[in-house]
Coordinates of C-alpha atoms in Angstrom, one line a residue:
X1 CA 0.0 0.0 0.0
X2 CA 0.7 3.3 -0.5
X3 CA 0.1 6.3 1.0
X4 CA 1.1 10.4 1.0
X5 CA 0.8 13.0 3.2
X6 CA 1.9 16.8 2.7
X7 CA 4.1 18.3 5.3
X8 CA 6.7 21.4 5.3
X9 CA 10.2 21.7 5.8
X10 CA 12.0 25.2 7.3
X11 CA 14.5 26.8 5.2
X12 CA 15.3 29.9 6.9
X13 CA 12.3 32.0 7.9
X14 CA 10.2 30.6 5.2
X15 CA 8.6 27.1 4.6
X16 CA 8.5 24.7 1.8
X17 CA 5.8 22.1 0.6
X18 CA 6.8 18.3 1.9
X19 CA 5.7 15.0 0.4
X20 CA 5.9 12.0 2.7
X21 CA 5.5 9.0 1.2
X22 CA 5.1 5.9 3.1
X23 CA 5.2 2.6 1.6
X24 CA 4.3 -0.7 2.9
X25 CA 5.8 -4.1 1.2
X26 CA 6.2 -7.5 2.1
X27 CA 9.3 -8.2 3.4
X28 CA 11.2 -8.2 6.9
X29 CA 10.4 -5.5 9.1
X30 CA 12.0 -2.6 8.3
X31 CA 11.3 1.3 8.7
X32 CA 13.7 2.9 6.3
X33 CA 13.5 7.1 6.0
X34 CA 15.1 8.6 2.8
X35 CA 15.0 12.3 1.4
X36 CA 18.3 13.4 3.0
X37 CA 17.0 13.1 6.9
X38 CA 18.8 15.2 9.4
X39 CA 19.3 12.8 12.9
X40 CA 16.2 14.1 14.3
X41 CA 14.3 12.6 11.8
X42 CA 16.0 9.0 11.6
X43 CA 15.6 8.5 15.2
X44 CA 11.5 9.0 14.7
X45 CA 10.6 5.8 13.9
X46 CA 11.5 4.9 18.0
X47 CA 8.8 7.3 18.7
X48 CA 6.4 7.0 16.3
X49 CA 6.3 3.0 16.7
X50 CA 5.6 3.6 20.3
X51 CA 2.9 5.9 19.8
X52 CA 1.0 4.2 17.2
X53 CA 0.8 1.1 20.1
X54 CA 0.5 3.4 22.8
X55 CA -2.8 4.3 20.7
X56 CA -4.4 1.0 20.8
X57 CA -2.9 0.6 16.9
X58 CA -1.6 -2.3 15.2
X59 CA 2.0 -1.2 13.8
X60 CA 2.7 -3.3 10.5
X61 CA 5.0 -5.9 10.7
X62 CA 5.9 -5.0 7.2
X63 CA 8.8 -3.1 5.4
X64 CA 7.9 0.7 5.4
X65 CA 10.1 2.9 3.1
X66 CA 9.4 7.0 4.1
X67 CA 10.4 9.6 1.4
X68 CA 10.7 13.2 2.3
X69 CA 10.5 14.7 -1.6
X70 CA 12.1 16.6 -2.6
X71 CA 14.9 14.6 -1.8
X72 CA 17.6 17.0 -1.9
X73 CA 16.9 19.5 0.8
X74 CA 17.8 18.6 3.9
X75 CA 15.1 17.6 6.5
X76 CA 15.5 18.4 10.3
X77 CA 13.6 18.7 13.6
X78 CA 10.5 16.4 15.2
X79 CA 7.8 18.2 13.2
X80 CA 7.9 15.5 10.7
X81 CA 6.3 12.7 13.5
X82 CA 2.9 13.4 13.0
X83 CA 2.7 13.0 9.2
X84 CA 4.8 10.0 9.5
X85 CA 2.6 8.1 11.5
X86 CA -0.9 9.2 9.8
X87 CA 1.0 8.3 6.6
X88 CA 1.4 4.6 8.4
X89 CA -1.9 4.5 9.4
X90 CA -3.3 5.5 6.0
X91 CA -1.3 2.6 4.1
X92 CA -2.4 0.4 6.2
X93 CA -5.9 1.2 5.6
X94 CA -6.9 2.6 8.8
X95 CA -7.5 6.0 7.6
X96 CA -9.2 7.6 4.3
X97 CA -7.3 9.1 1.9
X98 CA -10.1 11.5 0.3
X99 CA -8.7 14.4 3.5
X100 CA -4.9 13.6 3.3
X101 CA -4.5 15.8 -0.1
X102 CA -6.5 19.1 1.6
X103 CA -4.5 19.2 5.1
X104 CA -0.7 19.9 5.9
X105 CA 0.4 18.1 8.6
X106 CA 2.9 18.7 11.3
X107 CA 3.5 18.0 15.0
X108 CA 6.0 15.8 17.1
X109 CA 5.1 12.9 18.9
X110 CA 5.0 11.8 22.4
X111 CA 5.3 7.8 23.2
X112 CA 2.0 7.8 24.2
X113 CA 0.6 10.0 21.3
X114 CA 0.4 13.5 22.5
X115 CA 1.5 16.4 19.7
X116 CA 3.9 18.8 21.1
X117 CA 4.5 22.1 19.6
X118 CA 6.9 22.8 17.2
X119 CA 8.6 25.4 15.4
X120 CA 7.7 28.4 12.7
X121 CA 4.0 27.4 12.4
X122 CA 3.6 31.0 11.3
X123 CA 5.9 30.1 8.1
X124 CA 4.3 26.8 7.7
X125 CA 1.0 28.6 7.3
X126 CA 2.0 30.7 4.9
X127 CA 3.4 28.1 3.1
X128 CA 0.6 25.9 3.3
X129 CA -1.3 29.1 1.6
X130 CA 1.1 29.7 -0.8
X131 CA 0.7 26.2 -2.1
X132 CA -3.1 26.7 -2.2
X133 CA -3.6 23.7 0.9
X134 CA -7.2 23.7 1.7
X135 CA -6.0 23.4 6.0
X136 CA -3.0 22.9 8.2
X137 CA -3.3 19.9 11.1
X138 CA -0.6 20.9 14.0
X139 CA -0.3 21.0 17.4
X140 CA -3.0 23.1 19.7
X141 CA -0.5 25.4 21.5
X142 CA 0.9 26.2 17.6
X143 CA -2.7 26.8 16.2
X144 CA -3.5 30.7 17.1
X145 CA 0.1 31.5 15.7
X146 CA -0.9 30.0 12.4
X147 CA -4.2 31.1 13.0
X148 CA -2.9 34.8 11.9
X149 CA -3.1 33.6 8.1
X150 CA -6.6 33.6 8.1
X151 CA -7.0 32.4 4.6
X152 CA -6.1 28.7 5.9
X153 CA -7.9 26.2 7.7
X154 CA -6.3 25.6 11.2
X155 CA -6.9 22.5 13.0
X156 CA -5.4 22.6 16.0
X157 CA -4.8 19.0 17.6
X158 CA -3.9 16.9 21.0
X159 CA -3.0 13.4 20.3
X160 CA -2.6 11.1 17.5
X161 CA -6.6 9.4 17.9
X162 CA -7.5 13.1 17.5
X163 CA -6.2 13.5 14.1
X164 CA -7.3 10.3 12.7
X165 CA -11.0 10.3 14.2
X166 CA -11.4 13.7 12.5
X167 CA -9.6 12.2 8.7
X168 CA -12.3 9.3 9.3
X169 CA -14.7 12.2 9.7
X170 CA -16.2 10.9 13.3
X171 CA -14.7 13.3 15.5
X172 CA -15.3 16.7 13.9
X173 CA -12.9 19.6 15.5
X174 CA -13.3 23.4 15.4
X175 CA -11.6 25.2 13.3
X176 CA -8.9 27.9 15.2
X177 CA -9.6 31.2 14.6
X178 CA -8.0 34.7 15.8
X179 CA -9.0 38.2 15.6
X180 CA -5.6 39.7 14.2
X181 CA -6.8 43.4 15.0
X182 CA -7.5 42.4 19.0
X183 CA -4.4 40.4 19.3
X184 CA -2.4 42.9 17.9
X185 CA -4.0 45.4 20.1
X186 CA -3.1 43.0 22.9
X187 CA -0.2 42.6 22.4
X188 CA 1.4 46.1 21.6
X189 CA 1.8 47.0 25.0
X190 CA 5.8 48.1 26.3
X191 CA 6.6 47.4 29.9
X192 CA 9.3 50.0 30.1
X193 CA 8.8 54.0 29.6
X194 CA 10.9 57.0 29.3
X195 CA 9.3 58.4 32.3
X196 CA 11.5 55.6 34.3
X197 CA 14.5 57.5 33.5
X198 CA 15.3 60.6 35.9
X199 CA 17.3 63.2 34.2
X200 CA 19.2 62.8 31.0
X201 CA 16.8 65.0 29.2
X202 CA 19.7 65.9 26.2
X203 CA 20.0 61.9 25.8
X204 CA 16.3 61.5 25.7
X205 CA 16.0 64.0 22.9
X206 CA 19.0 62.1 20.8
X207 CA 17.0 59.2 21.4
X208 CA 14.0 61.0 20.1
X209 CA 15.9 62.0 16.8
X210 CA 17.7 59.1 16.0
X211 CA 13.9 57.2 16.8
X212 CA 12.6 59.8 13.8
X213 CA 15.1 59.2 11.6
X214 CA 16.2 55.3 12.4
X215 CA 20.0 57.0 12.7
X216 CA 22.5 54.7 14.5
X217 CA 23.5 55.6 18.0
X218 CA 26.4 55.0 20.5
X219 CA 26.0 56.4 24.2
X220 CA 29.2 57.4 26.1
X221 CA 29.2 57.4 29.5
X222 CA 30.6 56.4 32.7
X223 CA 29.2 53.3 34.6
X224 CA 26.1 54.1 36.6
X225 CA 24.9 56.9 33.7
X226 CA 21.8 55.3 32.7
X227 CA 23.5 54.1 28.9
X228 CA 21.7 50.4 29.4
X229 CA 18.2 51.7 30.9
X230 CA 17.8 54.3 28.4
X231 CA 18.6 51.8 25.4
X232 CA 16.4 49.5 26.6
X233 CA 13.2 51.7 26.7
X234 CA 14.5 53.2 22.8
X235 CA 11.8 50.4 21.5
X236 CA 9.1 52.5 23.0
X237 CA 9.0 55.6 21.2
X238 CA 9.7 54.1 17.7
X239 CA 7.4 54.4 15.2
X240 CA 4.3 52.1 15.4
X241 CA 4.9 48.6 14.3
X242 CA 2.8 47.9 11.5
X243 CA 0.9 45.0 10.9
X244 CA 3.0 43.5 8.4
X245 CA 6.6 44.1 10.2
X246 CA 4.7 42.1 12.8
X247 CA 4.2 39.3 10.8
X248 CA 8.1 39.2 9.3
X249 CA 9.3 39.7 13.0
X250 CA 7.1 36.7 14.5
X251 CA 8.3 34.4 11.5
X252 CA 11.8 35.1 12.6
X253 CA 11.2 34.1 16.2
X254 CA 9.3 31.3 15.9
X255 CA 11.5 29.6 13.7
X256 CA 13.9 29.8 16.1
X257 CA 11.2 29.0 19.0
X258 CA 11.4 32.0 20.9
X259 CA 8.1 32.8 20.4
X260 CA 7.8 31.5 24.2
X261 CA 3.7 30.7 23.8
X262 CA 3.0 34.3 22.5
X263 CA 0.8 34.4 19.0
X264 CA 2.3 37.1 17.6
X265 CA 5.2 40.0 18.4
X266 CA 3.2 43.5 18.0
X267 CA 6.1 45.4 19.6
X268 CA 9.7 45.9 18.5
X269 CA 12.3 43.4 19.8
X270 CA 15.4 44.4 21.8
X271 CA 18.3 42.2 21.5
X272 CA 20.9 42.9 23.7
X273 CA 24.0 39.8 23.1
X274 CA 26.7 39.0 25.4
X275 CA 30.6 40.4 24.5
X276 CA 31.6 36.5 24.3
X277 CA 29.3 35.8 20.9
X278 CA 30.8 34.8 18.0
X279 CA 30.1 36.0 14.5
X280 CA 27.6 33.1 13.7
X281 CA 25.9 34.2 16.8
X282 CA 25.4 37.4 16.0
X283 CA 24.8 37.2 11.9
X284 CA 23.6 33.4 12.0
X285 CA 25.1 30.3 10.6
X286 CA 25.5 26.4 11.1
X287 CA 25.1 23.9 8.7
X288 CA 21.6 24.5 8.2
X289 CA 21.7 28.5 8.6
X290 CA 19.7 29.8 11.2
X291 CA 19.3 33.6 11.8
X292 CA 21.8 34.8 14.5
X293 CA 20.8 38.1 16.5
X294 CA 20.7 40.6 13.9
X295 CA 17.9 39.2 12.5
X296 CA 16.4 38.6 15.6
X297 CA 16.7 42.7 16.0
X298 CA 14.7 43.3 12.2
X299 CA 12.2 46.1 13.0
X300 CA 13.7 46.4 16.3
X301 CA 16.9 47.3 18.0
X302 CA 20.0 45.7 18.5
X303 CA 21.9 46.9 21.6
X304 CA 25.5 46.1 22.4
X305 CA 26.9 47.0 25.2
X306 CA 30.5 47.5 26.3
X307 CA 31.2 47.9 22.7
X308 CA 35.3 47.9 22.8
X309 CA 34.7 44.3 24.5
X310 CA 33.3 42.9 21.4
X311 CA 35.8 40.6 19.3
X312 CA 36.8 42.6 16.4
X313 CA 35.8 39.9 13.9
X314 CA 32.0 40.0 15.3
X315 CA 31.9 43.9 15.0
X316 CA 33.2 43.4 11.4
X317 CA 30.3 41.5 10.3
X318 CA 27.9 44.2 10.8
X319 CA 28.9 46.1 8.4
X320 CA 27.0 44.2 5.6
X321 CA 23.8 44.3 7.6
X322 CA 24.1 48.2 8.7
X323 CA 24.2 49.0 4.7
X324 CA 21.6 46.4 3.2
X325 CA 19.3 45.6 5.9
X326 CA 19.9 42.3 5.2
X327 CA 22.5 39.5 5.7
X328 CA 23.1 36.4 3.5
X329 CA 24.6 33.1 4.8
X330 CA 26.9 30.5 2.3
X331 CA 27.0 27.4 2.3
X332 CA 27.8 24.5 0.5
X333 CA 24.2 23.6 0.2
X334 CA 23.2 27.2 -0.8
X335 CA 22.8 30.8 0.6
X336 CA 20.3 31.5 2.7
X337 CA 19.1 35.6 3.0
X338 CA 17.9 36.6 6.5
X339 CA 16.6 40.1 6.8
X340 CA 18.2 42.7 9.3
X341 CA 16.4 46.0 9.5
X342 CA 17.7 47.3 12.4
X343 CA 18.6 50.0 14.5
X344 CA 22.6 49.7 16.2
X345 CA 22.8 51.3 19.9
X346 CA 25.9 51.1 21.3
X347 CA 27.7 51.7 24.6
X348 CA 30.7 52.1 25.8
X349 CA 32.9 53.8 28.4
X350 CA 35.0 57.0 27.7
X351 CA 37.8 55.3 28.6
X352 CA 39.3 51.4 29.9
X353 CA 38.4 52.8 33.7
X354 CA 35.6 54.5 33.0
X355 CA 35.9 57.7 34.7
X356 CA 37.3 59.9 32.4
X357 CA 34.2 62.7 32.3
X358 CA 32.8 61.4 35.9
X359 CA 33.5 65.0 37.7
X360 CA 33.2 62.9 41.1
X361 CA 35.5 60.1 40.6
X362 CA 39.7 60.1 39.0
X363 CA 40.6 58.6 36.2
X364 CA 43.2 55.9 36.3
X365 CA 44.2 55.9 32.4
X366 CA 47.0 57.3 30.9
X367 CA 46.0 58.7 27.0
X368 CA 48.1 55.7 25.5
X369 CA 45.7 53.2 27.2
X370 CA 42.4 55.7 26.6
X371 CA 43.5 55.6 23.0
X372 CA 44.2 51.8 22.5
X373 CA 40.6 51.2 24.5
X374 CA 38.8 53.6 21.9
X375 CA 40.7 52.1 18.6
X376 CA 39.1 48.7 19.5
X377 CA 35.9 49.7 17.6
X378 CA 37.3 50.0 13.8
X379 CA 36.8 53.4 11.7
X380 CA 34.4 51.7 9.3
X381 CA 31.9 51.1 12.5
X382 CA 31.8 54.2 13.5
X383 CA 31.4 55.7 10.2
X384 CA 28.1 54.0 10.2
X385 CA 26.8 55.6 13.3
X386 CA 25.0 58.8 13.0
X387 CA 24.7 59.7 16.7
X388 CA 27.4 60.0 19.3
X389 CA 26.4 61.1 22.4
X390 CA 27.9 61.2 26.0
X391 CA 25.7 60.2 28.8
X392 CA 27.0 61.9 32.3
X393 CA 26.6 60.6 35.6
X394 CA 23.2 61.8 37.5
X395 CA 23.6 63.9 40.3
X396 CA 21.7 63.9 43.3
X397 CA 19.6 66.5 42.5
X398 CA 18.9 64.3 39.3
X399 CA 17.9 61.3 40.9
X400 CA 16.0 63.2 43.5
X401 CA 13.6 64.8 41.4
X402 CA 9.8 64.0 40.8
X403 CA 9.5 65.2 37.8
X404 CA 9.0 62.1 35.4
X405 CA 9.9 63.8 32.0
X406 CA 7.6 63.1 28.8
X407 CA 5.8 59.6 28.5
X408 CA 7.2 57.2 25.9
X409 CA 3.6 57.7 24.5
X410 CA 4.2 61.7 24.2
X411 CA 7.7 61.0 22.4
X412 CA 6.5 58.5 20.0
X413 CA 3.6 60.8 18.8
X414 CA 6.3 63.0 17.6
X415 CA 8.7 60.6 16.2
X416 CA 5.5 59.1 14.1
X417 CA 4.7 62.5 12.9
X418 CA 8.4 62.9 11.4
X419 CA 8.2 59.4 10.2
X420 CA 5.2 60.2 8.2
X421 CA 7.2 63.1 6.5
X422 CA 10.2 61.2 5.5
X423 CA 8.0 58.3 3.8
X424 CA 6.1 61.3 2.2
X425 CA 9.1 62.2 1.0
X426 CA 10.7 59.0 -0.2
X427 CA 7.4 57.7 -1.4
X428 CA 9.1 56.7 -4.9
X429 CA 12.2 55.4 -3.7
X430 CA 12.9 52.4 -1.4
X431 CA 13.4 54.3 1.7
X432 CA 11.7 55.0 4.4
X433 CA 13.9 56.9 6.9
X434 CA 16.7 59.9 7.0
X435 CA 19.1 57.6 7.9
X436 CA 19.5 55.4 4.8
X437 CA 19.7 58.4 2.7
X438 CA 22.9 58.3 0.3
X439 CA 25.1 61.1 -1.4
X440 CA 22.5 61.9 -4.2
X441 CA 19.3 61.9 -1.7
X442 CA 21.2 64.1 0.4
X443 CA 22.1 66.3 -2.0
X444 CA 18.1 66.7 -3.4
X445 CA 16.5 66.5 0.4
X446 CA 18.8 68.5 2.9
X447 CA 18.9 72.3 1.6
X448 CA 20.7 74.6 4.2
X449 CA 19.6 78.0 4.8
X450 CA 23.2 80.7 4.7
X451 CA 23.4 80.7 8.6
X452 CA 23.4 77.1 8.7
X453 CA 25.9 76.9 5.7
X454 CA 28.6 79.1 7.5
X455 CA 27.6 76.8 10.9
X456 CA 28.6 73.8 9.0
X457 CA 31.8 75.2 8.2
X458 CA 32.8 76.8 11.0
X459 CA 32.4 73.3 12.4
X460 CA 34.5 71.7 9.4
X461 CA 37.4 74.7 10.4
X462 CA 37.5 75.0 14.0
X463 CA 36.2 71.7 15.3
X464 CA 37.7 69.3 12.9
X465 CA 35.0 67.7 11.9
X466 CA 35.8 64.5 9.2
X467 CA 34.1 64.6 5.9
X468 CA 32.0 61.5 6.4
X469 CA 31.1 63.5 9.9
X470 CA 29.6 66.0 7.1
X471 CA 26.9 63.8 5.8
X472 CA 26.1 62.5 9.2
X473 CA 25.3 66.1 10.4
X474 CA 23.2 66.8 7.2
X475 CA 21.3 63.6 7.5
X476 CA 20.3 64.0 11.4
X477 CA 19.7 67.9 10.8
X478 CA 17.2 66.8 7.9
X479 CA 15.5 64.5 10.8
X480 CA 15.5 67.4 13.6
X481 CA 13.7 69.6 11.3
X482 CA 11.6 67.3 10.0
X483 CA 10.2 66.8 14.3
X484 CA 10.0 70.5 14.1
X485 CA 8.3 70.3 10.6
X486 CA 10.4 72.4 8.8
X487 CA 11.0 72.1 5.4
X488 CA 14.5 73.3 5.1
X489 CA 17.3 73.0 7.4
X490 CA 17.7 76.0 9.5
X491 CA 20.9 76.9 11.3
X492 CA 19.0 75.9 15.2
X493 CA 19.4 72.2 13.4
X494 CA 22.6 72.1 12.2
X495 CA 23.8 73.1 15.3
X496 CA 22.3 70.5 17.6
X497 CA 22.9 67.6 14.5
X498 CA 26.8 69.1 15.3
X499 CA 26.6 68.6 19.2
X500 CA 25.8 64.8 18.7
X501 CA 29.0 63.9 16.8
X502 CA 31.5 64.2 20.2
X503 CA 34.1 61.1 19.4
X504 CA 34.9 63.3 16.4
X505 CA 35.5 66.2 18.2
X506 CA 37.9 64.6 20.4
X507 CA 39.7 63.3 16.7

């Protein structure tokens, strides 16, 4: 007998169509899995002979040969258990094959039948709709996830007798169904605010800029300043998360399972990584390519702190992602592209002690050691970084206060209303932000009134301010005029753009 049942396979954040085909012959008994099976998959046959007993089942005592087609992409993970052992069940006649063409199975198995979840049910789904798949059978806890593609059927299941009574048709189940607009309602809340942080109100308003204009940022400040708590609550007054950036964003968590029971992600991520990673970490990689933590960042940001600690072969491998918003991974089998939108906040000491501006405490360095601790982030780095600012220690008066500052609510109303002017404004380009503005764009969007044309060169003249610095002040002045709605860049902007580039005034 003969018997086929569709599943998926994960390649990167996206799915593809499966066929398992499951063969019974006469012969000794044998299970014998083919389609290049990762070890995963080859040690299935343990588990799903156990459950098909543990089911009251009769497991053949035949020879079963399982393809996985297409046969050359590589097949990994337990999702494959479920359509495995339906597919068993079918050839052996105990269920009916009119349903196995309409549904896309997946699910791993317990010994005693029970489905456990498994990952990127979001991609599955849109796979499954892709390939025009009447339903998708998977695990309960999976089914609102996939539920979010509403034009498939979701059948979300318990145990192995549940998903062959309802093949047989006598045990019917409900279909799964979400209300995208209320989940994403739900879950668009931030549990951090601005109004957390006391003081810092020049760092809040770089924040607020760099927010507007998705310009990179590095904070510079001695330990204690606040540099971590303010990156962390940066998320909160970016521009709304649309529904579509949610979708691409949940895709890339739940195919690497960090969904943690959630439906869907309706608010940016924050990925902050350890100095120790290593470059596959942080980009992605392995011999099947997964995505690493700057993909784990797209739409959100990606926060690294103590950035002189960082290997200087990890902060290398940023630079591909910084210019294209995206990163590709080789391998022998094939390249893989991961996305990586993302906005880089860094942090760092001014020096290897840290107290180098901290008017209360000495500084231990001498300039050969402050030097060699700020040469360990590279030139090209920085020169993608439109922001530098330095973060001072609170004083007590500071920390003291009552006064809360502006909601992260407040800010982000403002930061929206730029936004909306810079996709205005790019509306027949591929940008969508200040930031990723090149030579040309900068040239046709950021006029400069006379004052602000002598400004800028009084700050080329007296401050020594690099010629890449020069596009980096033209690009956040075009962003603080666009929060104050101007349409040209006024001198008032130029000069605050200049006071956020302080590493080069110290070059």
């Amino acid at each position: 007998m003969l018997a086929m049942v569709n599943s998926a396979a994960l390649c990167g954040i996206d799915a593809l169509r499966v066929e398992v085909e499951i063969d019974l012959s006469s012969g000794l008994p044998q299970l014998a899995t083919v389609g290049l099976p990762e070890g995963a998959v080859k040690e299935s046959k343990d588990r799903i002979r156990a459950a098909i007993k543990n089911c009251g089942y009769t497991f053949p005592t035949k020879r079963i040969t399982i393809n996985l087609a297409p046969a050359d992409i590589k097949k990994e993970g337990s999702a494959y258990d479920l359509p495995m052992a339906v597919g068993i069940l079918a050839a052996e006649g105990l269920i009916e094959a009119k349903l196995l063409n309409d549904y896309l199975m997946i699910g791993e198995l317990s010994l005693d039948g029970t489905i456990k979840p498994v990952r990127g049910a979001l991609s599955i789904a849109m796979a499954a709709k892709k390939e025009g798949v009447k339903g998708l059978i998977l695990p309960e806890i999976n089914a609102p996830e996939a539920a979010v593609v509403n034009e498939v059927e979701v059948i979300g299941v318990k145990t192995l007798p549940q998903v062959v009574e309802f093949l047989n048709g006598t045990g019917p189940i409900e279909r799964t169904r979400v209300d995208i607009e209320q989940l994403f309602s739900q879950n668009s809340q931030y549990g951090a605010d601005f109004t957390d942080v006391k003081g810092q109100q020049h760092v809040k308003r770089a924040l607020e800029v760099a927010a507007a204009g998705g310009h990179n940022v590095i904070l510079v400040g001695p330990p204690g300043s606040g540099k971590t708590m303010l990156a962390k609550r940066l998320p909160s007054i970016l521009p709304d998360l649309t529904l579509a950036e949610a979708l691409d964003t949940t895709k890339i968590h739940s195919v690497t399972g960090l969904l943690n029971g959630a439906p869907m992600i309706a608010t940016r991520p924050f990925r902050s990584p350890h100095h120790t990673i290593s470059d596959a970490g942080l980009v992605g990689g392995g011999t099947i390519p997964k995505p690493g933590e700057v993909s784990l960042a797209h739409n959100g940001v990606l926060f690294l702190d103590e950035l002189p600690e960082f290997k200087r072969n990890v902060l290398e491998v940023l630079r591909q992602p910084l210019e294209d918003g995206s990163i590709t991974v080789s391998r022998a089998q094939g390249s893989i592209k991961f996305p990586a939108g993302f906005m880089l906040v860094a942090a760092m000491n001014p020096c290897q002690c840290g107290f180098l501006t901290d008017p209360q405490k000495e500084c231990t360095c001498t300039p050969i050691q402050i030097q060699r601790y700020r040469s360990r982030v590279s030139g090209p780095l920085l020169d993608r970084i439109d922001i530098q600012i330095e973060v001072p220690a609170l004083r007590y008066q500071e920390l003291a206060s009552k006064d809360a500052g502006e909601s992260s609510d407040v800010i982000r109303k403002r930061v929206n209303a730029a936004r909306a002017i810079q996709l205005q404004r790019f509306q027949k380009t591929k940008l969508h932000a200040n930031a990723q503005m090149g030579a040309r764009d900068i040239k046709r969007n950021c006029a400069v009134n006379a004052e602000g044309e002598r400004l800028l060169e009084t700050a080329i003249n007296k401050l020594g301010l690099s010629a890449r610095a020069y596009s980096r002040v033209l690009k956040v002045g075009r962003t603080i005029a666009d929060l104050a709605g101007a349409e040209n860049i006024e001198a008032s902007h130029i000069a605050e753009a200049i006071q956020y580039r302080s590493l080069d005034r110290r070059t």
